[in-house]
């Protein structure tokens, strides 16, 4: 079996996920993991699939047809740094980060820069904007799963985040993952 990571994007409409799932299944593949989202009228997804070695070439050749058939552009990349698809151990201590504040440009850059300065890895990030209650403008919210490398103390990361929290006027929480 060979593992691939697929990225897919297209104008949202019914049947996009079904078409991609059918292509995987028709080539004897297994849909292992995915994250799918609708953003600004576009469907976007990232999918991990496992394919029998003998079906990889035919599967990759079939992907461009999805653009013509359903409007879904799909790119495939062999998983793993060596292309083998072998899983690489992710080391570190997991934490959850939550952010809430008035929306303004540069917030994600500031937070991710603070995390990077402490050696943290972002495993997942979800962000969105919404109307504040009682006409208070737009609020920006984000949730992230981060991993701190061995030897890095959570207090150091909290300090780095608290320095920017005051500047950004946001509430930031960093808690150990469950």
mmCIF file with all atom_site columns, C-alpha atoms in Angstrom:
data_model
loop_
_atom_site.group_PDB
_atom_site.id
_atom_site.type_symbol
_atom_site.label_atom_id
_atom_site.label_alt_id
_atom_site.label_comp_id
_atom_site.label_asym_id
_atom_site.label_entity_id
_atom_site.label_seq_id
_atom_site.pdbx_PDB_ins_code
_atom_site.Cartn_x
_atom_site.Cartn_y
_atom_site.Cartn_z
_atom_site.occupancy
_atom_site.B_iso_or_equiv
_atom_site.pdbx_formal_charge
_atom_site.auth_seq_id
_atom_site.auth_comp_id
_atom_site.auth_asym_id
_atom_site.auth_atom_id
_atom_site.pdbx_PDB_model_num
ATOM 1   C CA . UNK A 1 1   ? 0.000   0.000  0.000   1.00 0.00 ? 1   UNK A CA 1
ATOM 2   C CA . UNK A 1 2   ? 1.114   3.513  -0.812  1.00 0.00 ? 2   UNK A CA 1
ATOM 3   C CA . UNK A 1 3   ? -0.121  6.540  1.117   1.00 0.00 ? 3   UNK A CA 1
ATOM 4   C CA . UNK A 1 4   ? -1.036  9.778  -0.640  1.00 0.00 ? 4   UNK A CA 1
ATOM 5   C CA . UNK A 1 5   ? -2.258  13.112 0.614   1.00 0.00 ? 5   UNK A CA 1
ATOM 6   C CA . UNK A 1 6   ? -4.806  14.695 -1.690  1.00 0.00 ? 6   UNK A CA 1
ATOM 7   C CA . UNK A 1 7   ? -5.681  18.369 -1.773  1.00 0.00 ? 7   UNK A CA 1
ATOM 8   C CA . UNK A 1 8   ? -8.964  19.251 -3.419  1.00 0.00 ? 8   UNK A CA 1
ATOM 9   C CA . UNK A 1 9   ? -10.671 22.546 -4.215  1.00 0.00 ? 9   UNK A CA 1
ATOM 10  C CA . UNK A 1 10  ? -13.716 23.524 -6.218  1.00 0.00 ? 10  UNK A CA 1
ATOM 11  C CA . UNK A 1 11  ? -16.818 25.668 -6.288  1.00 0.00 ? 11  UNK A CA 1
ATOM 12  C CA . UNK A 1 12  ? -19.173 24.213 -3.700  1.00 0.00 ? 12  UNK A CA 1
ATOM 13  C CA . UNK A 1 13  ? -21.920 21.968 -5.010  1.00 0.00 ? 13  UNK A CA 1
ATOM 14  C CA . UNK A 1 14  ? -23.451 18.627 -4.070  1.00 0.00 ? 14  UNK A CA 1
ATOM 15  C CA . UNK A 1 15  ? -21.458 15.531 -4.984  1.00 0.00 ? 15  UNK A CA 1
ATOM 16  C CA . UNK A 1 16  ? -17.857 16.733 -4.697  1.00 0.00 ? 16  UNK A CA 1
ATOM 17  C CA . UNK A 1 17  ? -16.925 14.490 -1.780  1.00 0.00 ? 17  UNK A CA 1
ATOM 18  C CA . UNK A 1 18  ? -18.871 11.582 -3.275  1.00 0.00 ? 18  UNK A CA 1
ATOM 19  C CA . UNK A 1 19  ? -16.973 11.908 -6.572  1.00 0.00 ? 19  UNK A CA 1
ATOM 20  C CA . UNK A 1 20  ? -13.610 11.910 -4.815  1.00 0.00 ? 20  UNK A CA 1
ATOM 21  C CA . UNK A 1 21  ? -14.606 8.985  -2.581  1.00 0.00 ? 21  UNK A CA 1
ATOM 22  C CA . UNK A 1 22  ? -15.750 7.045  -5.646  1.00 0.00 ? 22  UNK A CA 1
ATOM 23  C CA . UNK A 1 23  ? -12.391 7.592  -7.373  1.00 0.00 ? 23  UNK A CA 1
ATOM 24  C CA . UNK A 1 24  ? -10.559 6.294  -4.301  1.00 0.00 ? 24  UNK A CA 1
ATOM 25  C CA . UNK A 1 25  ? -12.858 3.280  -4.011  1.00 0.00 ? 25  UNK A CA 1
ATOM 26  C CA . UNK A 1 26  ? -12.755 2.439  -7.738  1.00 0.00 ? 26  UNK A CA 1
ATOM 27  C CA . UNK A 1 27  ? -8.991  1.997  -7.449  1.00 0.00 ? 27  UNK A CA 1
ATOM 28  C CA . UNK A 1 28  ? -9.145  -0.197 -4.341  1.00 0.00 ? 28  UNK A CA 1
ATOM 29  C CA . UNK A 1 29  ? -8.098  2.652  -2.089  1.00 0.00 ? 29  UNK A CA 1
ATOM 30  C CA . UNK A 1 30  ? -8.925  3.377  1.519   1.00 0.00 ? 30  UNK A CA 1
ATOM 31  C CA . UNK A 1 31  ? -9.984  6.858  2.723   1.00 0.00 ? 31  UNK A CA 1
ATOM 32  C CA . UNK A 1 32  ? -7.905  7.087  5.940   1.00 0.00 ? 32  UNK A CA 1
ATOM 33  C CA . UNK A 1 33  ? -8.265  10.634 7.247   1.00 0.00 ? 33  UNK A CA 1
ATOM 34  C CA . UNK A 1 34  ? -9.609  13.965 6.047   1.00 0.00 ? 34  UNK A CA 1
ATOM 35  C CA . UNK A 1 35  ? -10.401 17.557 6.846   1.00 0.00 ? 35  UNK A CA 1
ATOM 36  C CA . UNK A 1 36  ? -12.982 19.222 4.650   1.00 0.00 ? 36  UNK A CA 1
ATOM 37  C CA . UNK A 1 37  ? -14.341 22.755 4.760   1.00 0.00 ? 37  UNK A CA 1
ATOM 38  C CA . UNK A 1 38  ? -16.495 25.297 2.972   1.00 0.00 ? 38  UNK A CA 1
ATOM 39  C CA . UNK A 1 39  ? -14.884 28.730 2.782   1.00 0.00 ? 39  UNK A CA 1
ATOM 40  C CA . UNK A 1 40  ? -16.258 31.698 0.802   1.00 0.00 ? 40  UNK A CA 1
ATOM 41  C CA . UNK A 1 41  ? -18.247 29.452 -1.508  1.00 0.00 ? 41  UNK A CA 1
ATOM 42  C CA . UNK A 1 42  ? -15.317 27.138 -2.190  1.00 0.00 ? 42  UNK A CA 1
ATOM 43  C CA . UNK A 1 43  ? -15.076 23.559 -1.047  1.00 0.00 ? 43  UNK A CA 1
ATOM 44  C CA . UNK A 1 44  ? -11.570 22.704 0.151   1.00 0.00 ? 44  UNK A CA 1
ATOM 45  C CA . UNK A 1 45  ? -10.272 19.452 1.510   1.00 0.00 ? 45  UNK A CA 1
ATOM 46  C CA . UNK A 1 46  ? -7.211  17.489 2.409   1.00 0.00 ? 46  UNK A CA 1
ATOM 47  C CA . UNK A 1 47  ? -7.495  13.714 2.411   1.00 0.00 ? 47  UNK A CA 1
ATOM 48  C CA . UNK A 1 48  ? -5.116  10.894 3.298   1.00 0.00 ? 48  UNK A CA 1
ATOM 49  C CA . UNK A 1 49  ? -5.662  7.765  1.231   1.00 0.00 ? 49  UNK A CA 1
ATOM 50  C CA . UNK A 1 50  ? -3.958  4.395  0.975   1.00 0.00 ? 50  UNK A CA 1
ATOM 51  C CA . UNK A 1 51  ? -3.779  2.760  -2.445  1.00 0.00 ? 51  UNK A CA 1
ATOM 52  C CA . UNK A 1 52  ? -2.667  -0.668 -3.576  1.00 0.00 ? 52  UNK A CA 1
ATOM 53  C CA . UNK A 1 53  ? 0.724   -0.282 -5.248  1.00 0.00 ? 53  UNK A CA 1
ATOM 54  C CA . UNK A 1 54  ? -0.628  -1.651 -8.523  1.00 0.00 ? 54  UNK A CA 1
ATOM 55  C CA . UNK A 1 55  ? -3.417  0.972  -8.660  1.00 0.00 ? 55  UNK A CA 1
ATOM 56  C CA . UNK A 1 56  ? -1.418  4.134  -7.942  1.00 0.00 ? 56  UNK A CA 1
ATOM 57  C CA . UNK A 1 57  ? -0.679  5.019  -11.562 1.00 0.00 ? 57  UNK A CA 1
ATOM 58  C CA . UNK A 1 58  ? -4.285  4.525  -12.705 1.00 0.00 ? 58  UNK A CA 1
ATOM 59  C CA . UNK A 1 59  ? -5.617  6.476  -9.720  1.00 0.00 ? 59  UNK A CA 1
ATOM 60  C CA . UNK A 1 60  ? -3.303  9.434  -10.351 1.00 0.00 ? 60  UNK A CA 1
ATOM 61  C CA . UNK A 1 61  ? -4.279  9.397  -14.041 1.00 0.00 ? 61  UNK A CA 1
ATOM 62  C CA . UNK A 1 62  ? -7.982  9.477  -13.094 1.00 0.00 ? 62  UNK A CA 1
ATOM 63  C CA . UNK A 1 63  ? -7.794  12.544 -10.851 1.00 0.00 ? 63  UNK A CA 1
ATOM 64  C CA . UNK A 1 64  ? -7.752  15.235 -13.601 1.00 0.00 ? 64  UNK A CA 1
ATOM 65  C CA . UNK A 1 65  ? -11.114 13.943 -14.882 1.00 0.00 ? 65  UNK A CA 1
ATOM 66  C CA . UNK A 1 66  ? -12.721 15.103 -11.609 1.00 0.00 ? 66  UNK A CA 1
ATOM 67  C CA . UNK A 1 67  ? -12.158 18.713 -12.689 1.00 0.00 ? 67  UNK A CA 1
ATOM 68  C CA . UNK A 1 68  ? -14.133 18.148 -15.896 1.00 0.00 ? 68  UNK A CA 1
ATOM 69  C CA . UNK A 1 69  ? -16.794 15.919 -14.352 1.00 0.00 ? 69  UNK A CA 1
ATOM 70  C CA . UNK A 1 70  ? -17.630 17.791 -11.128 1.00 0.00 ? 70  UNK A CA 1
ATOM 71  C CA . UNK A 1 71  ? -15.369 20.860 -11.021 1.00 0.00 ? 71  UNK A CA 1
ATOM 72  C CA . UNK A 1 72  ? -13.003 19.488 -8.386  1.00 0.00 ? 72  UNK A CA 1
ATOM 73  C CA . UNK A 1 73  ? -9.268  20.107 -8.842  1.00 0.00 ? 73  UNK A CA 1
ATOM 74  C CA . UNK A 1 74  ? -7.286  17.435 -6.993  1.00 0.00 ? 74  UNK A CA 1
ATOM 75  C CA . UNK A 1 75  ? -3.545  17.201 -6.460  1.00 0.00 ? 75  UNK A CA 1
ATOM 76  C CA . UNK A 1 76  ? -1.822  14.157 -4.975  1.00 0.00 ? 76  UNK A CA 1
ATOM 77  C CA . UNK A 1 77  ? 1.443   14.003 -3.053  1.00 0.00 ? 77  UNK A CA 1
ATOM 78  C CA . UNK A 1 78  ? 3.132   10.873 -1.781  1.00 0.00 ? 78  UNK A CA 1
ATOM 79  C CA . UNK A 1 79  ? 3.057   10.913 2.018   1.00 0.00 ? 79  UNK A CA 1
ATOM 80  C CA . UNK A 1 80  ? 6.196   10.937 4.131   1.00 0.00 ? 80  UNK A CA 1
ATOM 81  C CA . UNK A 1 81  ? 9.435   12.743 3.507   1.00 0.00 ? 81  UNK A CA 1
ATOM 82  C CA . UNK A 1 82  ? 10.796  9.747  1.647   1.00 0.00 ? 82  UNK A CA 1
ATOM 83  C CA . UNK A 1 83  ? 7.588   9.207  -0.304  1.00 0.00 ? 83  UNK A CA 1
ATOM 84  C CA . UNK A 1 84  ? 6.979   5.871  1.385   1.00 0.00 ? 84  UNK A CA 1
ATOM 85  C CA . UNK A 1 85  ? 3.982   7.049  3.329   1.00 0.00 ? 85  UNK A CA 1
ATOM 86  C CA . UNK A 1 86  ? 5.582   5.834  6.525   1.00 0.00 ? 86  UNK A CA 1
ATOM 87  C CA . UNK A 1 87  ? 4.267   7.681  9.530   1.00 0.00 ? 87  UNK A CA 1
ATOM 88  C CA . UNK A 1 88  ? 6.750   9.874  11.344  1.00 0.00 ? 88  UNK A CA 1
ATOM 89  C CA . UNK A 1 89  ? 6.503   10.113 15.100  1.00 0.00 ? 89  UNK A CA 1
ATOM 90  C CA . UNK A 1 90  ? 5.391   13.522 16.298  1.00 0.00 ? 90  UNK A CA 1
ATOM 91  C CA . UNK A 1 91  ? 7.121   14.268 19.557  1.00 0.00 ? 91  UNK A CA 1
ATOM 92  C CA . UNK A 1 92  ? 6.263   16.863 22.126  1.00 0.00 ? 92  UNK A CA 1
ATOM 93  C CA . UNK A 1 93  ? 3.642   17.848 24.647  1.00 0.00 ? 93  UNK A CA 1
ATOM 94  C CA . UNK A 1 94  ? 0.199   18.643 23.194  1.00 0.00 ? 94  UNK A CA 1
ATOM 95  C CA . UNK A 1 95  ? -1.634  21.838 24.122  1.00 0.00 ? 95  UNK A CA 1
ATOM 96  C CA . UNK A 1 96  ? -4.813  23.587 23.010  1.00 0.00 ? 96  UNK A CA 1
ATOM 97  C CA . UNK A 1 97  ? -4.764  27.291 22.243  1.00 0.00 ? 97  UNK A CA 1
ATOM 98  C CA . UNK A 1 98  ? -7.884  29.475 22.148  1.00 0.00 ? 98  UNK A CA 1
ATOM 99  C CA . UNK A 1 99  ? -7.976  33.099 21.040  1.00 0.00 ? 99  UNK A CA 1
ATOM 100 C CA . UNK A 1 100 ? -10.832 35.620 21.077  1.00 0.00 ? 100 UNK A CA 1
ATOM 101 C CA . UNK A 1 101 ? -10.646 39.317 20.309  1.00 0.00 ? 101 UNK A CA 1
ATOM 102 C CA . UNK A 1 102 ? -11.614 42.180 18.048  1.00 0.00 ? 102 UNK A CA 1
ATOM 103 C CA . UNK A 1 103 ? -10.821 41.258 14.462  1.00 0.00 ? 103 UNK A CA 1
ATOM 104 C CA . UNK A 1 104 ? -7.863  43.041 12.888  1.00 0.00 ? 104 UNK A CA 1
ATOM 105 C CA . UNK A 1 105 ? -5.193  42.210 10.363  1.00 0.00 ? 105 UNK A CA 1
ATOM 106 C CA . UNK A 1 106 ? -2.059  40.400 11.475  1.00 0.00 ? 106 UNK A CA 1
ATOM 107 C CA . UNK A 1 107 ? -3.492  38.402 14.352  1.00 0.00 ? 107 UNK A CA 1
ATOM 108 C CA . UNK A 1 108 ? -2.653  34.972 12.972  1.00 0.00 ? 108 UNK A CA 1
ATOM 109 C CA . UNK A 1 109 ? 0.848   36.151 12.036  1.00 0.00 ? 109 UNK A CA 1
ATOM 110 C CA . UNK A 1 110 ? 1.501   37.489 15.540  1.00 0.00 ? 110 UNK A CA 1
ATOM 111 C CA . UNK A 1 111 ? 0.253   34.369 17.317  1.00 0.00 ? 111 UNK A CA 1
ATOM 112 C CA . UNK A 1 112 ? 2.021   31.918 15.017  1.00 0.00 ? 112 UNK A CA 1
ATOM 113 C CA . UNK A 1 113 ? 5.254   33.914 15.241  1.00 0.00 ? 113 UNK A CA 1
ATOM 114 C CA . UNK A 1 114 ? 5.095   33.767 19.042  1.00 0.00 ? 114 UNK A CA 1
ATOM 115 C CA . UNK A 1 115 ? 4.541   30.010 18.898  1.00 0.00 ? 115 UNK A CA 1
ATOM 116 C CA . UNK A 1 116 ? 7.385   29.535 16.418  1.00 0.00 ? 116 UNK A CA 1
ATOM 117 C CA . UNK A 1 117 ? 9.732   31.564 18.615  1.00 0.00 ? 117 UNK A CA 1
ATOM 118 C CA . UNK A 1 118 ? 9.183   28.938 21.316  1.00 0.00 ? 118 UNK A CA 1
ATOM 119 C CA . UNK A 1 119 ? 9.687   25.985 18.948  1.00 0.00 ? 119 UNK A CA 1
ATOM 120 C CA . UNK A 1 120 ? 6.015   24.987 18.971  1.00 0.00 ? 120 UNK A CA 1
ATOM 121 C CA . UNK A 1 121 ? 4.501   23.022 16.106  1.00 0.00 ? 121 UNK A CA 1
ATOM 122 C CA . UNK A 1 122 ? 0.947   23.721 14.976  1.00 0.00 ? 122 UNK A CA 1
ATOM 123 C CA . UNK A 1 123 ? -0.863  20.426 14.385  1.00 0.00 ? 123 UNK A CA 1
ATOM 124 C CA . UNK A 1 124 ? -4.220  22.025 13.565  1.00 0.00 ? 124 UNK A CA 1
ATOM 125 C CA . UNK A 1 125 ? -5.620  25.544 13.310  1.00 0.00 ? 125 UNK A CA 1
ATOM 126 C CA . UNK A 1 126 ? -9.208  26.688 12.835  1.00 0.00 ? 126 UNK A CA 1
ATOM 127 C CA . UNK A 1 127 ? -10.142 30.360 12.732  1.00 0.00 ? 127 UNK A CA 1
ATOM 128 C CA . UNK A 1 128 ? -13.260 32.356 11.952  1.00 0.00 ? 128 UNK A CA 1
ATOM 129 C CA . UNK A 1 129 ? -14.770 35.833 12.286  1.00 0.00 ? 129 UNK A CA 1
ATOM 130 C CA . UNK A 1 130 ? -18.251 36.625 13.535  1.00 0.00 ? 130 UNK A CA 1
ATOM 131 C CA . UNK A 1 131 ? -20.374 39.612 14.511  1.00 0.00 ? 131 UNK A CA 1
ATOM 132 C CA . UNK A 1 132 ? -19.855 40.768 18.095  1.00 0.00 ? 132 UNK A CA 1
ATOM 133 C CA . UNK A 1 133 ? -22.977 41.004 20.263  1.00 0.00 ? 133 UNK A CA 1
ATOM 134 C CA . UNK A 1 134 ? -24.851 44.305 20.285  1.00 0.00 ? 134 UNK A CA 1
ATOM 135 C CA . UNK A 1 135 ? -23.125 45.716 17.195  1.00 0.00 ? 135 UNK A CA 1
ATOM 136 C CA . UNK A 1 136 ? -19.632 45.636 18.667  1.00 0.00 ? 136 UNK A CA 1
ATOM 137 C CA . UNK A 1 137 ? -17.937 45.011 15.313  1.00 0.00 ? 137 UNK A CA 1
ATOM 138 C CA . UNK A 1 138 ? -16.312 41.772 14.244  1.00 0.00 ? 138 UNK A CA 1
ATOM 139 C CA . UNK A 1 139 ? -14.737 39.243 16.582  1.00 0.00 ? 139 UNK A CA 1
ATOM 140 C CA . UNK A 1 140 ? -11.919 36.928 15.547  1.00 0.00 ? 140 UNK A CA 1
ATOM 141 C CA . UNK A 1 141 ? -11.722 33.478 17.086  1.00 0.00 ? 141 UNK A CA 1
ATOM 142 C CA . UNK A 1 142 ? -9.152  30.747 16.672  1.00 0.00 ? 142 UNK A CA 1
ATOM 143 C CA . UNK A 1 143 ? -8.478  27.331 18.125  1.00 0.00 ? 143 UNK A CA 1
ATOM 144 C CA . UNK A 1 144 ? -5.237  25.472 17.602  1.00 0.00 ? 144 UNK A CA 1
ATOM 145 C CA . UNK A 1 145 ? -3.652  22.230 18.609  1.00 0.00 ? 145 UNK A CA 1
ATOM 146 C CA . UNK A 1 146 ? 0.023   22.862 19.266  1.00 0.00 ? 146 UNK A CA 1
ATOM 147 C CA . UNK A 1 147 ? 2.856   20.619 20.300  1.00 0.00 ? 147 UNK A CA 1
ATOM 148 C CA . UNK A 1 148 ? 5.729   21.866 22.441  1.00 0.00 ? 148 UNK A CA 1
ATOM 149 C CA . UNK A 1 149 ? 9.107   20.196 21.968  1.00 0.00 ? 149 UNK A CA 1
ATOM 150 C CA . UNK A 1 150 ? 10.725  18.410 24.892  1.00 0.00 ? 150 UNK A CA 1
ATOM 151 C CA . UNK A 1 151 ? 12.451  20.820 27.240  1.00 0.00 ? 151 UNK A CA 1
ATOM 152 C CA . UNK A 1 152 ? 10.187  23.749 26.370  1.00 0.00 ? 152 UNK A CA 1
ATOM 153 C CA . UNK A 1 153 ? 8.110   24.850 29.312  1.00 0.00 ? 153 UNK A CA 1
ATOM 154 C CA . UNK A 1 154 ? 4.496   25.847 28.811  1.00 0.00 ? 154 UNK A CA 1
ATOM 155 C CA . UNK A 1 155 ? 5.150   28.926 30.975  1.00 0.00 ? 155 UNK A CA 1
ATOM 156 C CA . UNK A 1 156 ? 7.587   30.271 28.374  1.00 0.00 ? 156 UNK A CA 1
ATOM 157 C CA . UNK A 1 157 ? 4.998   29.851 25.651  1.00 0.00 ? 157 UNK A CA 1
ATOM 158 C CA . UNK A 1 158 ? 2.342   31.480 27.848  1.00 0.00 ? 158 UNK A CA 1
ATOM 159 C CA . UNK A 1 159 ? 4.674   34.428 28.471  1.00 0.00 ? 159 UNK A CA 1
ATOM 160 C CA . UNK A 1 160 ? 5.315   34.864 24.729  1.00 0.00 ? 160 UNK A CA 1
ATOM 161 C CA . UNK A 1 161 ? 1.571   34.741 24.040  1.00 0.00 ? 161 UNK A CA 1
ATOM 162 C CA . UNK A 1 162 ? 0.676   37.095 26.900  1.00 0.00 ? 162 UNK A CA 1
ATOM 163 C CA . UNK A 1 163 ? 3.110   39.714 25.553  1.00 0.00 ? 163 UNK A CA 1
ATOM 164 C CA . UNK A 1 164 ? 1.217   39.844 22.275  1.00 0.00 ? 164 UNK A CA 1
ATOM 165 C CA . UNK A 1 165 ? -2.240  39.384 23.834  1.00 0.00 ? 165 UNK A CA 1
ATOM 166 C CA . UNK A 1 166 ? -2.107  42.845 25.372  1.00 0.00 ? 166 UNK A CA 1
ATOM 167 C CA . UNK A 1 167 ? -0.949  44.386 22.086  1.00 0.00 ? 167 UNK A CA 1
ATOM 168 C CA . UNK A 1 168 ? -3.647  42.579 20.091  1.00 0.00 ? 168 UNK A CA 1
ATOM 169 C CA . UNK A 1 169 ? -6.260  43.137 22.810  1.00 0.00 ? 169 UNK A CA 1
ATOM 170 C CA . UNK A 1 170 ? -7.308  39.480 22.800  1.00 0.00 ? 170 UNK A CA 1
ATOM 171 C CA . UNK A 1 171 ? -7.946  36.760 25.326  1.00 0.00 ? 171 UNK A CA 1
ATOM 172 C CA . UNK A 1 172 ? -5.573  33.839 24.885  1.00 0.00 ? 172 UNK A CA 1
ATOM 173 C CA . UNK A 1 173 ? -5.764  30.482 26.641  1.00 0.00 ? 173 UNK A CA 1
ATOM 174 C CA . UNK A 1 174 ? -3.173  27.719 26.494  1.00 0.00 ? 174 UNK A CA 1
ATOM 175 C CA . UNK A 1 175 ? -4.189  24.474 28.190  1.00 0.00 ? 175 UNK A CA 1
ATOM 176 C CA . UNK A 1 176 ? -2.800  20.966 28.250  1.00 0.00 ? 176 UNK A CA 1
ATOM 177 C CA . UNK A 1 177 ? -4.611  18.799 25.714  1.00 0.00 ? 177 UNK A CA 1
ATOM 178 C CA . UNK A 1 178 ? -6.836  16.094 27.106  1.00 0.00 ? 178 UNK A CA 1
#
